[in-house]
Short mmCIF file of the N, C-alpha and C atoms (twelve columns), coordinates in Angstrom:
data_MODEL
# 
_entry.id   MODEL 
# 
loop_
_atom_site.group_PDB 
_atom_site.id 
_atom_site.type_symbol 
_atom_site.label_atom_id 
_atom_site.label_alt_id 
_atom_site.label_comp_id 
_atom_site.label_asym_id 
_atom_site.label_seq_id 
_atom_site.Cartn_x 
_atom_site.Cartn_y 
_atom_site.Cartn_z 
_atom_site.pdbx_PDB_model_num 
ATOM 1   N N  . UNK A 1   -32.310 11.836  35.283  1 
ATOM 2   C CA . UNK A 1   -32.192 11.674  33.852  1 
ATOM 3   C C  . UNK A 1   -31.026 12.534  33.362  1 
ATOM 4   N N  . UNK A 2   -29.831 11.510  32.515  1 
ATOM 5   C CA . UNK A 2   -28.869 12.580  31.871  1 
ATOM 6   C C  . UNK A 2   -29.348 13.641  31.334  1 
ATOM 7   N N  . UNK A 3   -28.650 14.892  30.948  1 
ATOM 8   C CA . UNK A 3   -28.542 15.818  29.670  1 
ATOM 9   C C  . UNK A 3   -27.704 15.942  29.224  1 
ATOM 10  N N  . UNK A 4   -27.987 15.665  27.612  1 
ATOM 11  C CA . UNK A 4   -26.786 16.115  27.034  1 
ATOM 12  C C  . UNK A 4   -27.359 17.360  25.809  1 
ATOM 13  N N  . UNK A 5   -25.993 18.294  25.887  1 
ATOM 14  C CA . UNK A 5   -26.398 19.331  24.832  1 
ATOM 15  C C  . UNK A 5   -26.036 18.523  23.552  1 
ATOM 16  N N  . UNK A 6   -26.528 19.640  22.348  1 
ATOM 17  C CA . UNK A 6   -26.565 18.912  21.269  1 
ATOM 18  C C  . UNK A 6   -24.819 19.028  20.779  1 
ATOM 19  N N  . UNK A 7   -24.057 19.858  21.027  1 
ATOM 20  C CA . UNK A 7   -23.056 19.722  20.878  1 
ATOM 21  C C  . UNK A 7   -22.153 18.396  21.056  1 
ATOM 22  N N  . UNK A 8   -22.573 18.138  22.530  1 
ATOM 23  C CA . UNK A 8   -21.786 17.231  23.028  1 
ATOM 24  C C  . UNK A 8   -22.201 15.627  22.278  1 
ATOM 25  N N  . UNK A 9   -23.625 15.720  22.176  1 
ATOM 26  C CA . UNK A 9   -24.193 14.820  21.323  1 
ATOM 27  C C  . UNK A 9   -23.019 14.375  19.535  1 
ATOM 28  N N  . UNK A 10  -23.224 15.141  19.359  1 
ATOM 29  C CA . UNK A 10  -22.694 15.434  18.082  1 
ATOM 30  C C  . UNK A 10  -20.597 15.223  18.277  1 
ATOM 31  N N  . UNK A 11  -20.485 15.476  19.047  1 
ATOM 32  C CA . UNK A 11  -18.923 15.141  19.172  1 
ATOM 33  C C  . UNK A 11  -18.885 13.848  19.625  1 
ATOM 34  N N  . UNK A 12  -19.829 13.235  20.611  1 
ATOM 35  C CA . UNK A 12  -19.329 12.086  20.596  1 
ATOM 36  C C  . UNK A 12  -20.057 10.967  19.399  1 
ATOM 37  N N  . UNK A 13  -20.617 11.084  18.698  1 
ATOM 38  C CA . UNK A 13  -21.004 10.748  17.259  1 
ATOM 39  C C  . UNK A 13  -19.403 11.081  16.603  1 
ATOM 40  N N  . UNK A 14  -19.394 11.824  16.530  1 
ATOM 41  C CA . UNK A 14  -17.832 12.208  15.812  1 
ATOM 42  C C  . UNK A 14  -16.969 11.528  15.943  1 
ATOM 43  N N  . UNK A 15  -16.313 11.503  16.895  1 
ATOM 44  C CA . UNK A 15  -15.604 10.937  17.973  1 
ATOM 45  C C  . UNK A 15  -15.791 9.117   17.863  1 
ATOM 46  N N  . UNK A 16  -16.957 8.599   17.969  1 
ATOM 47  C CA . UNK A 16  -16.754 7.453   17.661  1 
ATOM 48  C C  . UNK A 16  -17.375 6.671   16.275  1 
ATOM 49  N N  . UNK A 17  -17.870 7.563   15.915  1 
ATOM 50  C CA . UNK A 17  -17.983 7.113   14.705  1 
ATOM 51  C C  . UNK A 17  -17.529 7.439   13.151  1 
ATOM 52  N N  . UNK A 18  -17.513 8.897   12.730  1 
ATOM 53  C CA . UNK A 18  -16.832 9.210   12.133  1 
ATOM 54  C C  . UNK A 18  -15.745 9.759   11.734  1 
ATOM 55  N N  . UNK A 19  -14.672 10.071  12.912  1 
ATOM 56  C CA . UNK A 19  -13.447 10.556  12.792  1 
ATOM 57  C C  . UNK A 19  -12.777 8.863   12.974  1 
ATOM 58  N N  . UNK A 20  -13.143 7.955   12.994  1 
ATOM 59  C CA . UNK A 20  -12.580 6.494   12.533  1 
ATOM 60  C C  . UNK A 20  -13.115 6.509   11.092  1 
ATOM 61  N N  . UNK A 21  -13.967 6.593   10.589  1 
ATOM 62  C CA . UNK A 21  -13.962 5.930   9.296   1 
ATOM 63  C C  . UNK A 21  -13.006 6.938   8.615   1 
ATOM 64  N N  . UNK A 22  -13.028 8.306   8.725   1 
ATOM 65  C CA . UNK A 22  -12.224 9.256   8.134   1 
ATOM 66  C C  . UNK A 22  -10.510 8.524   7.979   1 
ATOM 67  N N  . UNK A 23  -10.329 8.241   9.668   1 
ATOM 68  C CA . UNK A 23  -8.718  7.565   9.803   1 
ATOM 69  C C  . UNK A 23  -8.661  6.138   8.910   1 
ATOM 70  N N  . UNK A 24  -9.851  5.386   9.183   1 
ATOM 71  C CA . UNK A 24  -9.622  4.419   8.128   1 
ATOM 72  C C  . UNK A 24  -9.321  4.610   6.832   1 
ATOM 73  N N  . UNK A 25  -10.193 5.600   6.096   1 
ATOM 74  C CA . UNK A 25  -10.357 6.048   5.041   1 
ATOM 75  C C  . UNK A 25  -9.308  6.886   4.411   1 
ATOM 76  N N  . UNK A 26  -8.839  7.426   5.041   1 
ATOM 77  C CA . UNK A 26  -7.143  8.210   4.758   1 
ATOM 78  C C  . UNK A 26  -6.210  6.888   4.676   1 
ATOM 79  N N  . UNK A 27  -6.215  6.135   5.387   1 
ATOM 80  C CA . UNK A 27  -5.237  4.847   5.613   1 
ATOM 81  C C  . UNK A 27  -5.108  3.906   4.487   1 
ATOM 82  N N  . UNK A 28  -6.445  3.570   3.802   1 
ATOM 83  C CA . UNK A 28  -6.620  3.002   3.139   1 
ATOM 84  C C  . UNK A 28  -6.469  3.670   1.635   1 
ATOM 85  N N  . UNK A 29  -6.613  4.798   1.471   1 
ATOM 86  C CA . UNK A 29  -6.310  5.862   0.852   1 
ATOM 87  C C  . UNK A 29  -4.551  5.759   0.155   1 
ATOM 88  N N  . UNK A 30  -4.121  6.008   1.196   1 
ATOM 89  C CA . UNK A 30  -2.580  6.211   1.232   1 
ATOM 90  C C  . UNK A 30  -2.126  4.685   0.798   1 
ATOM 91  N N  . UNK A 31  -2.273  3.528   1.109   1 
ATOM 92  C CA . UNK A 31  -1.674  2.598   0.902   1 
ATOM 93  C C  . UNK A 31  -2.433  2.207   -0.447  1 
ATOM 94  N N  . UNK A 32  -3.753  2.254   -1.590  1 
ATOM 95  C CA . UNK A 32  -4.141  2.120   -2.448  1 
ATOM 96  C C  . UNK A 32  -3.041  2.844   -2.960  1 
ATOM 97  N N  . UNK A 33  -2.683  4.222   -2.944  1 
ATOM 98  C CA . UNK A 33  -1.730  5.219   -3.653  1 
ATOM 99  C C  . UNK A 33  0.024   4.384   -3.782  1 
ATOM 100 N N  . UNK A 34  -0.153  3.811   -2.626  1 
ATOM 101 C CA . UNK A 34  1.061   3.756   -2.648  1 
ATOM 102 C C  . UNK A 34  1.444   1.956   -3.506  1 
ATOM 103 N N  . UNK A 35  0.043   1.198   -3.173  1 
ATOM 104 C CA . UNK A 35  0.452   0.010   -3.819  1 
ATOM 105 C C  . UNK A 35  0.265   0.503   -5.598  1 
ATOM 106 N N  . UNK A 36  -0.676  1.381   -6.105  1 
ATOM 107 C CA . UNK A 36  -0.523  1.428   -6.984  1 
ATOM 108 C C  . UNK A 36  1.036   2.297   -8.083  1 
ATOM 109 N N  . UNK A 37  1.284   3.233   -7.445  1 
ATOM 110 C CA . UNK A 37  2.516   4.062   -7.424  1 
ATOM 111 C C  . UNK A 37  3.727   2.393   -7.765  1 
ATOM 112 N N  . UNK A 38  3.455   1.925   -7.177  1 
ATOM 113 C CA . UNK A 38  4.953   0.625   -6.716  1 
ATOM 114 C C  . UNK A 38  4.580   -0.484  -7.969  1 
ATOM 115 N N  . UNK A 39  2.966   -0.255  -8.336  1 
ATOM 116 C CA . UNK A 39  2.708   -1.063  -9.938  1 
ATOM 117 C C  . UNK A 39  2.872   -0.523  -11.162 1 
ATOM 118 N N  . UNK A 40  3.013   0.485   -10.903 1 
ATOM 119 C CA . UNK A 40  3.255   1.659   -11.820 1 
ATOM 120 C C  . UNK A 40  5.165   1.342   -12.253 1 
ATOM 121 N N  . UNK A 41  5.876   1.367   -11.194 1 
ATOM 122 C CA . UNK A 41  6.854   1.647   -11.106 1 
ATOM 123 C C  . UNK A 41  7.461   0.544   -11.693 1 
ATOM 124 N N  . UNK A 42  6.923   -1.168  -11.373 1 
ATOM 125 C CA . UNK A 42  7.111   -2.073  -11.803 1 
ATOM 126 C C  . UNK A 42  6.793   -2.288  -13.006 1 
ATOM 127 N N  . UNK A 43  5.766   -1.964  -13.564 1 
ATOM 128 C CA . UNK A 43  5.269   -2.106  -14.958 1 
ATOM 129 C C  . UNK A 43  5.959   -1.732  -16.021 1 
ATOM 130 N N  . UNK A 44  6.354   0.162   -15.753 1 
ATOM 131 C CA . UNK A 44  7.801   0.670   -16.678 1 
ATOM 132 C C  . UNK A 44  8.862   -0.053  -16.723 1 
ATOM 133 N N  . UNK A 45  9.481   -0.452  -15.391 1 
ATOM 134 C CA . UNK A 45  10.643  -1.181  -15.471 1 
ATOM 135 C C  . UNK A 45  10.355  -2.568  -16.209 1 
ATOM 136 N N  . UNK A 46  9.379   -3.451  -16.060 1 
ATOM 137 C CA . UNK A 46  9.088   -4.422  -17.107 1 
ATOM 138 C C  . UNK A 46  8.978   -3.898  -18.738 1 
ATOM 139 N N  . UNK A 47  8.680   -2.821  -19.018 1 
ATOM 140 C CA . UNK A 47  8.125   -2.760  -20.141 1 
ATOM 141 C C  . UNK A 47  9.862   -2.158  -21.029 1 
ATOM 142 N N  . UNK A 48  10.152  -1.002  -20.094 1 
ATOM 143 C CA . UNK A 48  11.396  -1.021  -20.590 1 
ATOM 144 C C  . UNK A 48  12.505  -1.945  -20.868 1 
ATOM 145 N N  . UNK A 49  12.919  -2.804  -20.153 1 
ATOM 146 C CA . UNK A 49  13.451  -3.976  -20.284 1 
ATOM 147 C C  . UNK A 49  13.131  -4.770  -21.876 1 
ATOM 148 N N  . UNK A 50  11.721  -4.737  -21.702 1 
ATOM 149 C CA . UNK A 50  11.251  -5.185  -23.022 1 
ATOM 150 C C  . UNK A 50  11.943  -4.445  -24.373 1 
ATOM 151 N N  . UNK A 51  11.578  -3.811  -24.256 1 
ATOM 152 C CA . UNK A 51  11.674  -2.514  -25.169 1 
ATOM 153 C C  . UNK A 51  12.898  -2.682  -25.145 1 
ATOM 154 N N  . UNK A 52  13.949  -2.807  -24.221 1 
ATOM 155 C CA . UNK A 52  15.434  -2.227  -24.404 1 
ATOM 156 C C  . UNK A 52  15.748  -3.849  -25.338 1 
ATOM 157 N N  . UNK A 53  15.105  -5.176  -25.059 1 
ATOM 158 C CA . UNK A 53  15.777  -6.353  -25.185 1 
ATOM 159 C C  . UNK A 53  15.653  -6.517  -27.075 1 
ATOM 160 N N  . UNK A 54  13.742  -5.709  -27.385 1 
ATOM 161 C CA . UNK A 54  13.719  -6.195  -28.513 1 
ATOM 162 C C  . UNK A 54  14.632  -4.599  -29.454 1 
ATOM 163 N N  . UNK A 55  14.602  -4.138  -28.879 1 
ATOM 164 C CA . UNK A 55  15.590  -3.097  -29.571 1 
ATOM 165 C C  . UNK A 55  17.249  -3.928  -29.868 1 
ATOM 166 N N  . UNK A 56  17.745  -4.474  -29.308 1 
ATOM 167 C CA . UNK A 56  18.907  -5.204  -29.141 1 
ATOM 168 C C  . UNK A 56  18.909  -6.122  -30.517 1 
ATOM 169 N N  . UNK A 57  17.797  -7.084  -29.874 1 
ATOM 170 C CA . UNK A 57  17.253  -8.267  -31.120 1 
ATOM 171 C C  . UNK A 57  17.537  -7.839  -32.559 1 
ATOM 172 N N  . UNK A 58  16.845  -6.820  -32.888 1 
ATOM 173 C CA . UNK A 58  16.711  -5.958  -33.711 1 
ATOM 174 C C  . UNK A 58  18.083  -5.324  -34.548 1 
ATOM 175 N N  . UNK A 59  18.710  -5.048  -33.461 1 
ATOM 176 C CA . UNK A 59  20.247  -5.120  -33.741 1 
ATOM 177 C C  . UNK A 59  20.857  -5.686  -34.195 1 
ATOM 178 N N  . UNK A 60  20.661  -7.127  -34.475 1 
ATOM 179 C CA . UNK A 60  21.804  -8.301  -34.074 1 
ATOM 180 C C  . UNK A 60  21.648  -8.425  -36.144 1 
ATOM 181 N N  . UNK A 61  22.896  -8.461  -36.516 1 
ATOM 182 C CA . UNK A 61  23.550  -8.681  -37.548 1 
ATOM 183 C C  . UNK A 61  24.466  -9.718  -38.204 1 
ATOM 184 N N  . UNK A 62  24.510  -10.454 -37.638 1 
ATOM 185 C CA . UNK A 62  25.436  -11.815 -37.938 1 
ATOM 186 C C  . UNK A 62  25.349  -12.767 -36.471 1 
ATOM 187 N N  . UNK A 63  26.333  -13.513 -36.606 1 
ATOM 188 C CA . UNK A 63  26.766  -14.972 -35.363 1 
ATOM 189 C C  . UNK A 63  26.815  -13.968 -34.469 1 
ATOM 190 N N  . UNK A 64  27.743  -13.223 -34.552 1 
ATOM 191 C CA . UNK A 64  28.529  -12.997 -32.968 1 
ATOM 192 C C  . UNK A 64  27.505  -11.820 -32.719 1 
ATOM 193 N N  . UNK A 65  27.079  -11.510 -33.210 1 
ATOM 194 C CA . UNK A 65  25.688  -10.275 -32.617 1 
ATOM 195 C C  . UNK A 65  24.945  -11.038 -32.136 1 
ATOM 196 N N  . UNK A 66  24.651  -12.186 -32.867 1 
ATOM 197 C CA . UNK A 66  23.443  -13.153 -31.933 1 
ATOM 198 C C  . UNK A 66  23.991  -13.819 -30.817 1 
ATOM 199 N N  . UNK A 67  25.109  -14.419 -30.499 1 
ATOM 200 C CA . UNK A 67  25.854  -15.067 -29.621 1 
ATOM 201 C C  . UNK A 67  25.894  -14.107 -28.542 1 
ATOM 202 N N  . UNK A 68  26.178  -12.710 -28.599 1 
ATOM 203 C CA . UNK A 68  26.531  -11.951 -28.203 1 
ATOM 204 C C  . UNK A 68  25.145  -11.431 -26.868 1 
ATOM 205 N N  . UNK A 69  24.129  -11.384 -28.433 1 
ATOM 206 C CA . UNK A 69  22.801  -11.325 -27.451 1 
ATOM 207 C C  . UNK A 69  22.414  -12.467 -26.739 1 
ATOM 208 N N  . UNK A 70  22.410  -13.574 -27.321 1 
ATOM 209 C CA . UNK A 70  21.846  -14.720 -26.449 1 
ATOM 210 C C  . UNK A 70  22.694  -14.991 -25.074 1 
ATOM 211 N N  . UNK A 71  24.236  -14.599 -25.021 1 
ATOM 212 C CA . UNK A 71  24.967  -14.549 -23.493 1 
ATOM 213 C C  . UNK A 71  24.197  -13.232 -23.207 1 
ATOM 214 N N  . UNK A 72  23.845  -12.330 -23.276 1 
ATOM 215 C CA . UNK A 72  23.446  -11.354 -22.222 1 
ATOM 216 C C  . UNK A 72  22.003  -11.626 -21.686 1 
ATOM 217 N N  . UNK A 73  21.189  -12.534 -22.566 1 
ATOM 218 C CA . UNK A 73  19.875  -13.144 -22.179 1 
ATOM 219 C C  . UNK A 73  19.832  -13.633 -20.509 1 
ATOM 220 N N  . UNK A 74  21.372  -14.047 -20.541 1 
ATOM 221 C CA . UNK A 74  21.206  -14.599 -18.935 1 
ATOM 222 C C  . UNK A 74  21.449  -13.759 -17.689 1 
ATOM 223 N N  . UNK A 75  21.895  -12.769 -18.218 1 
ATOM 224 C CA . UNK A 75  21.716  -11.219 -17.047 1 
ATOM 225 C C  . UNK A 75  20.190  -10.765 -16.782 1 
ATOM 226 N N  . UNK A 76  19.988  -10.818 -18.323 1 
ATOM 227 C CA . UNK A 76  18.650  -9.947  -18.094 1 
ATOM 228 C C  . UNK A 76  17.648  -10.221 -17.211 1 
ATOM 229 N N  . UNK A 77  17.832  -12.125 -17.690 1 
ATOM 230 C CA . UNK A 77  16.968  -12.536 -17.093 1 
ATOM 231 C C  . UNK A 77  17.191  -13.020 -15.129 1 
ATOM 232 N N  . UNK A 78  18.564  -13.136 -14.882 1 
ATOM 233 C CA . UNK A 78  18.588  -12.788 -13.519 1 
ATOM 234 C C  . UNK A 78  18.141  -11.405 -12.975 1 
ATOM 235 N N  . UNK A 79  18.945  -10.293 -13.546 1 
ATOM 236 C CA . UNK A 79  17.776  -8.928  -13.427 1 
ATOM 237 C C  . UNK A 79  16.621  -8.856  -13.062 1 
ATOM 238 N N  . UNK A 80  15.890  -9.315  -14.412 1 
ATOM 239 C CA . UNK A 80  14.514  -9.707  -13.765 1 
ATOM 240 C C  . UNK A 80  14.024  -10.033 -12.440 1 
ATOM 241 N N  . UNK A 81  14.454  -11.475 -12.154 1 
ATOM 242 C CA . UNK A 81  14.205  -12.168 -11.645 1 
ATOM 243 C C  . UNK A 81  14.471  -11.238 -10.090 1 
ATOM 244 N N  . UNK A 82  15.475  -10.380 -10.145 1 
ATOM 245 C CA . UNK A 82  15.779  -9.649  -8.932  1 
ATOM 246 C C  . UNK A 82  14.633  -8.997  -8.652  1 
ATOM 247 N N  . UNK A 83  14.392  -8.099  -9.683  1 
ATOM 248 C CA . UNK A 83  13.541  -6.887  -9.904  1 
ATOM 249 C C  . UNK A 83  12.190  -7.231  -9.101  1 
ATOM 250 N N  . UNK A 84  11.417  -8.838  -9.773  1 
ATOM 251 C CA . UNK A 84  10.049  -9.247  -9.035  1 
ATOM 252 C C  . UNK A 84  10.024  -9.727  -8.191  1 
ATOM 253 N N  . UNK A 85  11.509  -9.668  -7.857  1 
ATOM 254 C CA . UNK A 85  11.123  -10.460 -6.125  1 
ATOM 255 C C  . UNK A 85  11.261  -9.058  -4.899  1 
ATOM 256 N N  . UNK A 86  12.518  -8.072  -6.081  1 
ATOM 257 C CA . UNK A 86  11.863  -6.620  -4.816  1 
ATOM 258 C C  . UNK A 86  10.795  -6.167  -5.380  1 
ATOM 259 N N  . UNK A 87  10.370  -6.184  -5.970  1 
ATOM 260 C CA . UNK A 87  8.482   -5.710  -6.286  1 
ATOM 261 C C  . UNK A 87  7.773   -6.511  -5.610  1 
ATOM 262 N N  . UNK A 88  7.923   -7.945  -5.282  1 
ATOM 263 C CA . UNK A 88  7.088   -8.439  -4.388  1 
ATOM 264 C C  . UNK A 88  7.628   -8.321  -2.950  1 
ATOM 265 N N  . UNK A 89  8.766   -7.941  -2.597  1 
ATOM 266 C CA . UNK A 89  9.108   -7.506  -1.120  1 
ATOM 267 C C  . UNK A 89  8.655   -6.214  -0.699  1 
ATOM 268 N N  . UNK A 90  7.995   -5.210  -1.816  1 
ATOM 269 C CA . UNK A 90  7.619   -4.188  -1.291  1 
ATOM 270 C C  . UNK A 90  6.806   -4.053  -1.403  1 
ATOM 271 N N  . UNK A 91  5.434   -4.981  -2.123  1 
ATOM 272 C CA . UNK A 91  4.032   -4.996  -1.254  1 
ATOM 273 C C  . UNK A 91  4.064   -5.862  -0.696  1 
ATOM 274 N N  . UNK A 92  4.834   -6.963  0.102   1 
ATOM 275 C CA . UNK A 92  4.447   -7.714  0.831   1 
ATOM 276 C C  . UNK A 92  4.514   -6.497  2.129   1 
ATOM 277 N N  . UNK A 93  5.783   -5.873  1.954   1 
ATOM 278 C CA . UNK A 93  6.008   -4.668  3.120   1 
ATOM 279 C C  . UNK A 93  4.686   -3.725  3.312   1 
ATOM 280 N N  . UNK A 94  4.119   -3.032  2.184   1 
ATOM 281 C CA . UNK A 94  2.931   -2.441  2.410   1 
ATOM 282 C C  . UNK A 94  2.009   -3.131  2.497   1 
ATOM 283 N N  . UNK A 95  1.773   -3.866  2.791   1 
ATOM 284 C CA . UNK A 95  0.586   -5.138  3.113   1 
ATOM 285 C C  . UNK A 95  0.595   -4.724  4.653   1 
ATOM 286 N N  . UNK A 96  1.684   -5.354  5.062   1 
ATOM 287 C CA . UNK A 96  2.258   -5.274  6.717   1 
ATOM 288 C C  . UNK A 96  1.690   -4.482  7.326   1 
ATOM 289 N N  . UNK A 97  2.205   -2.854  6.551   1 
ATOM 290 C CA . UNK A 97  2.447   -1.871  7.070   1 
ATOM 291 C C  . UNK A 97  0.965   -1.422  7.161   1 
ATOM 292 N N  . UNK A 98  -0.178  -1.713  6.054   1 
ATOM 293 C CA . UNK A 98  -1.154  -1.654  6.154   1 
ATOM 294 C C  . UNK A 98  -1.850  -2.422  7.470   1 
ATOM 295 N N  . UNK A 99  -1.616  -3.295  7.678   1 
ATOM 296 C CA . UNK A 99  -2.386  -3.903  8.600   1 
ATOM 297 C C  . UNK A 99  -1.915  -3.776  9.751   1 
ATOM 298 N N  . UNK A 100 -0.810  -3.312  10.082  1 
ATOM 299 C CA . UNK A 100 -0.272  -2.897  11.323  1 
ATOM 300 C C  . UNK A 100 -0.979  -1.503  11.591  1 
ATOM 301 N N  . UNK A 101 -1.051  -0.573  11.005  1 
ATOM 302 C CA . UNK A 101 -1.985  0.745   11.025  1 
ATOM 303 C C  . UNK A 101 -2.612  0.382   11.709  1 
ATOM 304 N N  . UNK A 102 -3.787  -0.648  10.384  1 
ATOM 305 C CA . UNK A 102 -5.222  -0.488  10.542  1 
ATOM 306 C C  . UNK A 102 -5.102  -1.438  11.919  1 
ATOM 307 N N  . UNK A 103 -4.345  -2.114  12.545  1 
ATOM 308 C CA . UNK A 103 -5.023  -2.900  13.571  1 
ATOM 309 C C  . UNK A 103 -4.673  -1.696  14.741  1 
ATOM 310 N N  . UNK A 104 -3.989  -1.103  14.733  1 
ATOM 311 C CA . UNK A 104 -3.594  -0.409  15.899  1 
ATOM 312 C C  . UNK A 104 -5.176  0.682   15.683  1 
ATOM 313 N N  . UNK A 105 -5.383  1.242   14.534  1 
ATOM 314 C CA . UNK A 105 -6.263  2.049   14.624  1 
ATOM 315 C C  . UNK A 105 -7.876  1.530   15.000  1 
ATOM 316 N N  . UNK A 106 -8.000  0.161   14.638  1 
ATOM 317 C CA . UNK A 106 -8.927  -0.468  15.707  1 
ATOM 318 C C  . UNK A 106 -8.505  -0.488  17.163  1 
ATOM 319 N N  . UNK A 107 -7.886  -1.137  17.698  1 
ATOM 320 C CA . UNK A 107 -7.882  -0.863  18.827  1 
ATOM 321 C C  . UNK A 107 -7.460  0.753   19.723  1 
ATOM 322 N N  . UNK A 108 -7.327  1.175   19.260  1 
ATOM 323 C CA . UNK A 108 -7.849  2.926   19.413  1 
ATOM 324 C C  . UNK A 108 -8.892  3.106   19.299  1 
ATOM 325 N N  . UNK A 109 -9.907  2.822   18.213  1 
ATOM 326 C CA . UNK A 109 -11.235 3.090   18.597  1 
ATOM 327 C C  . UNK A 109 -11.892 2.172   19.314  1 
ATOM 328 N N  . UNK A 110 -11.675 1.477   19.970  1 
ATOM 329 C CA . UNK A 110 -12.352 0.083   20.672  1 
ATOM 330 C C  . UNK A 110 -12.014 0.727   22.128  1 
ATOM 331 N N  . UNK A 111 -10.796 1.339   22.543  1 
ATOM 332 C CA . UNK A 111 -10.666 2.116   23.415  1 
ATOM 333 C C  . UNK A 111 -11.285 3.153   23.997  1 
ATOM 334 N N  . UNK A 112 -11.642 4.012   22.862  1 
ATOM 335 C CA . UNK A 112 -12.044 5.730   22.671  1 
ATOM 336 C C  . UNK A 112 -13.824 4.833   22.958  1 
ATOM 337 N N  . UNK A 113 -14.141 3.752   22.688  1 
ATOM 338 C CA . UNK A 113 -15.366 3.384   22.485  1 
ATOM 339 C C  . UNK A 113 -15.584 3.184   23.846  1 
ATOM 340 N N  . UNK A 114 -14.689 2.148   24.821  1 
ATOM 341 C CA . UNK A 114 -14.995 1.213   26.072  1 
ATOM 342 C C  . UNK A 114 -14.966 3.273   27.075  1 
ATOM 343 N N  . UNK A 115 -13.995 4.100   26.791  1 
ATOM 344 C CA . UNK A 115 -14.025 4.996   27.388  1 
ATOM 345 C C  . UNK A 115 -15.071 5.798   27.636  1 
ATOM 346 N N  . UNK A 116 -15.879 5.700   26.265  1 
ATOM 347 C CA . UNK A 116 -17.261 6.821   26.143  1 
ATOM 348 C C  . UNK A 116 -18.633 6.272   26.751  1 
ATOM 349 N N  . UNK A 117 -18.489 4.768   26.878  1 
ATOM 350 C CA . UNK A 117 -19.507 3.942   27.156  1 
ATOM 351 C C  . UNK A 117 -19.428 4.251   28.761  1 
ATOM 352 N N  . UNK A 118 -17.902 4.299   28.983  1 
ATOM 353 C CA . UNK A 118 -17.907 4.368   30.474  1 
ATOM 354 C C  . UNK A 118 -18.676 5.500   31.132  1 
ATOM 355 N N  . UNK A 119 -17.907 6.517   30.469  1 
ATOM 356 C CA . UNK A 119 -18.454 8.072   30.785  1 
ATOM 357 C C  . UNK A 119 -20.084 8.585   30.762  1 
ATOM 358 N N  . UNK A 120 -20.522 8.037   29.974  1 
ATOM 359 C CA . UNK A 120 -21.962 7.977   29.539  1 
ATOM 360 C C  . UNK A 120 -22.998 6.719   30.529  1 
ATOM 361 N N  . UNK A 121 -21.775 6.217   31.415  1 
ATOM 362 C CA . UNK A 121 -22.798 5.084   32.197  1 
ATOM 363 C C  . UNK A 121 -22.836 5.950   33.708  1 
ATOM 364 N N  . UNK A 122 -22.109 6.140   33.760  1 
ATOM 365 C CA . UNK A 122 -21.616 6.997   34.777  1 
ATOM 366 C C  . UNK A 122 -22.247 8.255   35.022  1 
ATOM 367 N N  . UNK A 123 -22.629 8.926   34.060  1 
ATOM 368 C CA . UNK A 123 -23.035 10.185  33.496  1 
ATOM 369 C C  . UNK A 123 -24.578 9.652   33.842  1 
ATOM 370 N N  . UNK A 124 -25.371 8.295   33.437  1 
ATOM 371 C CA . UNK A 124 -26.950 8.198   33.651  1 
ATOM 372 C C  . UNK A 124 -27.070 7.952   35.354  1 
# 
């Protein structure tokens, strides 16, 4: 009949069970921070834009103030159009980057798992 001390008990509990959810949990952690940080970042830049366009509007005093604004309408709005497609290239990137982690960090514990099962068969 094996023995195990309670130590050893307790580390490999650790070991496969909760020093993964911890790594998950940091992982998932960091990329919540970071997708939100990148909505954050997008949101100002939308809102300013706003803000800068109706400030302009606001401006406009005759023909050629309005002419003036309505040709720059078509920058802005390519701008834009730049702006949400790198806001969507950089969570499509942390998406990735998320799931590239988390899959590697499954198969690390699927490893650390087939290893302990071994040791412990071996061990009865």
């Amino acid at each position: 009949m094996p023995t195990f001390n309670t130590n050893e008990i307790t580390q490999q509990f650790d070991n496969l069970f909760m020093a993964p959810v911890r790594a998950y949990t940091a992982l998932s952690i960091d990329y919540s921070e970071k997708l939100l940080n990148a909505q954050l970042e997008a949101n100002k830049a939308y809102i300013d834009t706003g803000i800068a366009q109706a400030r302009q509007l606001l401006s406009i005093k005759d023909a050629d103030g309005l002419r003036s604004y309505m040709e720059g309408q078509q920058k802005v709005a390519k701008d834009l159009a730049e702006r949400v497609k790198g806001d969507a290239d950089k969570v499509v990137s942390l998406q990735q980057d998320f799931l590239q982690k988390s899959q590697k960090l499954t198969e690390d514990n699927v490893k650390q798992a087939r290893a302990a099962a071994t040791k412990m068969s071996k061990s009865a």
